[in-house]
Amino acid sequence: GAFMCCWIFLLASWWVFADALEQTTQMLVMHDSNTGAVWAHGKFKDIVENTGSFSFGFAIGAWLCVTATIAIIAQHLSASGKVAEAPKSPVAASTPRDVSV
């Protein structure tokens, strides 16, 4: 349950951030000359240099890791649900012998 919630929230985070990259915005940023802040106007992806620093990569990487974890858990649960054959006892497998007393 928790991994599925994590998967959904990471996917939503990825989607919202990818959508925000295409939106027009304005923000106060530090100027390259270090003389003060300036207002930047334009698409968000142009302001953050199209990548959003490490945050976008971390969100995608975490989503991929959670996807792999869910696949491994699902495989483990489906494999553990199978009923294994009981091993045959060597005594039960032997043929009956005629014993005379």
mmCIF file of C-alpha atoms in Angstrom:
data_model
loop_
_atom_site.group_PDB
_atom_site.id
_atom_site.type_symbol
_atom_site.label_atom_id
_atom_site.label_comp_id
_atom_site.label_asym_id
_atom_site.label_seq_id
_atom_site.Cartn_x
_atom_site.Cartn_y
_atom_site.Cartn_z
ATOM 1 C CA GLY A 1 0.000 0.000 0.000
ATOM 2 C CA ALA A 2 2.693 2.513 0.975
ATOM 3 C CA PHE A 3 4.801 1.814 -2.110
ATOM 4 C CA MET A 4 1.763 2.295 -4.347
ATOM 5 C CA CYS A 5 1.025 5.662 -2.698
ATOM 6 C CA CYS A 6 4.678 6.624 -3.124
ATOM 7 C CA TRP A 7 4.536 5.582 -6.801
ATOM 8 C CA ILE A 8 1.395 7.672 -7.400
ATOM 9 C CA PHE A 9 2.770 10.754 -5.622
ATOM 10 C CA LEU A 10 6.108 10.572 -7.449
ATOM 11 C CA LEU A 11 4.313 10.218 -10.773
ATOM 12 C CA ALA A 12 2.126 13.211 -9.900
ATOM 13 C CA SER A 13 5.216 15.202 -8.886
ATOM 14 C CA TRP A 14 6.890 14.365 -12.189
ATOM 15 C CA TRP A 15 3.767 15.358 -14.120
ATOM 16 C CA VAL A 16 3.249 18.647 -12.261
ATOM 17 C CA PHE A 17 6.897 19.667 -12.659
ATOM 18 C CA ALA A 18 6.928 18.765 -16.371
ATOM 19 C CA ASP A 19 3.759 20.819 -16.816
ATOM 20 C CA ALA A 20 5.219 23.754 -14.863
ATOM 21 C CA LEU A 21 8.238 23.851 -17.169
ATOM 22 C CA GLU A 22 5.963 24.925 -20.024
ATOM 23 C CA GLN A 23 4.143 27.640 -18.057
ATOM 24 C CA THR A 24 4.930 31.344 -18.397
ATOM 25 C CA THR A 25 6.047 32.850 -15.108
ATOM 26 C CA GLN A 26 7.957 35.644 -13.473
ATOM 27 C CA MET A 27 10.318 35.252 -10.567
ATOM 28 C CA LEU A 28 12.911 37.144 -8.628
ATOM 29 C CA VAL A 29 16.378 35.685 -9.252
ATOM 30 C CA MET A 30 19.917 36.659 -8.354
ATOM 31 C CA HIS A 31 21.669 38.384 -11.261
ATOM 32 C CA ASP A 32 24.874 36.782 -12.574
ATOM 33 C CA SER A 33 26.896 39.884 -11.674
ATOM 34 C CA ASN A 34 26.040 39.446 -7.962
ATOM 35 C CA THR A 35 24.932 43.065 -7.781
ATOM 36 C CA GLY A 36 21.376 42.243 -6.816
ATOM 37 C CA ALA A 37 18.214 40.475 -7.791
ATOM 38 C CA VAL A 38 16.269 40.944 -11.027
ATOM 39 C CA TRP A 39 12.830 39.937 -12.216
ATOM 40 C CA ALA A 40 12.948 37.141 -14.789
ATOM 41 C CA HIS A 41 9.970 36.718 -17.142
ATOM 42 C CA GLY A 42 9.338 33.827 -19.502
ATOM 43 C CA LYS A 43 8.753 30.108 -19.604
ATOM 44 C CA PHE A 44 9.832 28.372 -16.417
ATOM 45 C CA LYS A 45 12.074 25.970 -18.363
ATOM 46 C CA ASP A 46 13.995 28.907 -19.856
ATOM 47 C CA ILE A 47 14.557 30.412 -16.410
ATOM 48 C CA VAL A 48 15.734 27.152 -14.805
ATOM 49 C CA GLU A 49 17.778 26.147 -17.856
ATOM 50 C CA ASN A 50 15.306 23.476 -19.058
ATOM 51 C CA THR A 51 16.185 20.902 -16.392
ATOM 52 C CA GLY A 52 15.169 22.250 -12.998
ATOM 53 C CA SER A 53 18.563 21.370 -11.535
ATOM 54 C CA PHE A 54 18.706 17.979 -9.834
ATOM 55 C CA SER A 55 15.098 17.895 -8.638
ATOM 56 C CA PHE A 56 13.585 16.629 -11.899
ATOM 57 C CA GLY A 57 16.192 13.881 -12.224
ATOM 58 C CA PHE A 58 15.721 12.826 -8.603
ATOM 59 C CA ALA A 59 11.939 12.620 -9.025
ATOM 60 C CA ILE A 60 12.292 10.459 -12.149
ATOM 61 C CA GLY A 61 15.007 8.287 -10.575
ATOM 62 C CA ALA A 62 12.970 7.750 -7.404
ATOM 63 C CA TRP A 63 9.895 6.866 -9.459
ATOM 64 C CA LEU A 64 11.910 4.286 -11.436
ATOM 65 C CA CYS A 65 13.319 2.779 -8.221
ATOM 66 C CA VAL A 66 9.845 2.517 -6.675
ATOM 67 C CA THR A 67 8.542 0.954 -9.910
ATOM 68 C CA ALA A 68 11.271 -1.713 -9.723
ATOM 69 C CA THR A 69 10.535 -2.294 -6.029
ATOM 70 C CA ILE A 70 6.819 -2.772 -6.693
ATOM 71 C CA ALA A 71 7.598 -5.203 -9.535
ATOM 72 C CA ILE A 72 9.889 -7.247 -7.271
ATOM 73 C CA ILE A 73 7.302 -7.304 -4.462
ATOM 74 C CA ALA A 74 4.544 -8.319 -6.894
ATOM 75 C CA GLN A 75 6.717 -11.109 -8.284
ATOM 76 C CA HIS A 76 7.547 -12.310 -4.777
ATOM 77 C CA LEU A 77 3.889 -12.289 -3.728
ATOM 78 C CA SER A 78 2.779 -14.158 -6.836
ATOM 79 C CA ALA A 79 5.532 -16.740 -6.403
ATOM 80 C CA SER A 80 4.791 -17.280 -2.708
ATOM 81 C CA GLY A 81 1.122 -17.894 -3.486
ATOM 82 C CA LYS A 82 1.918 -21.089 -5.372
ATOM 83 C CA VAL A 83 1.565 -24.316 -3.405
ATOM 84 C CA ALA A 84 4.682 -26.403 -3.542
ATOM 85 C CA GLU A 85 4.422 -30.175 -3.801
ATOM 86 C CA ALA A 86 5.161 -31.961 -0.590
ATOM 87 C CA PRO A 87 8.338 -34.015 -0.819
ATOM 88 C CA LYS A 88 7.717 -37.723 -0.990
ATOM 89 C CA SER A 89 8.910 -39.703 1.976
ATOM 90 C CA PRO A 90 11.397 -42.480 1.122
ATOM 91 C CA VAL A 91 9.348 -44.875 3.233
ATOM 92 C CA ALA A 92 6.117 -44.141 1.385
ATOM 93 C CA ALA A 93 7.843 -44.347 -1.975
ATOM 94 C CA SER A 94 9.251 -47.838 -1.383
ATOM 95 C CA THR A 95 7.353 -50.848 -2.667
ATOM 96 C CA PRO A 96 5.679 -53.110 -0.111
ATOM 97 C CA ARG A 97 7.677 -56.182 0.774
ATOM 98 C CA ASP A 98 6.418 -59.592 1.735
ATOM 99 C CA VAL A 99 7.554 -60.238 5.231
ATOM 100 C CA SER A 100 7.075 -63.707 6.639
ATOM 101 C CA VAL A 101 7.094 -64.309 10.305
#
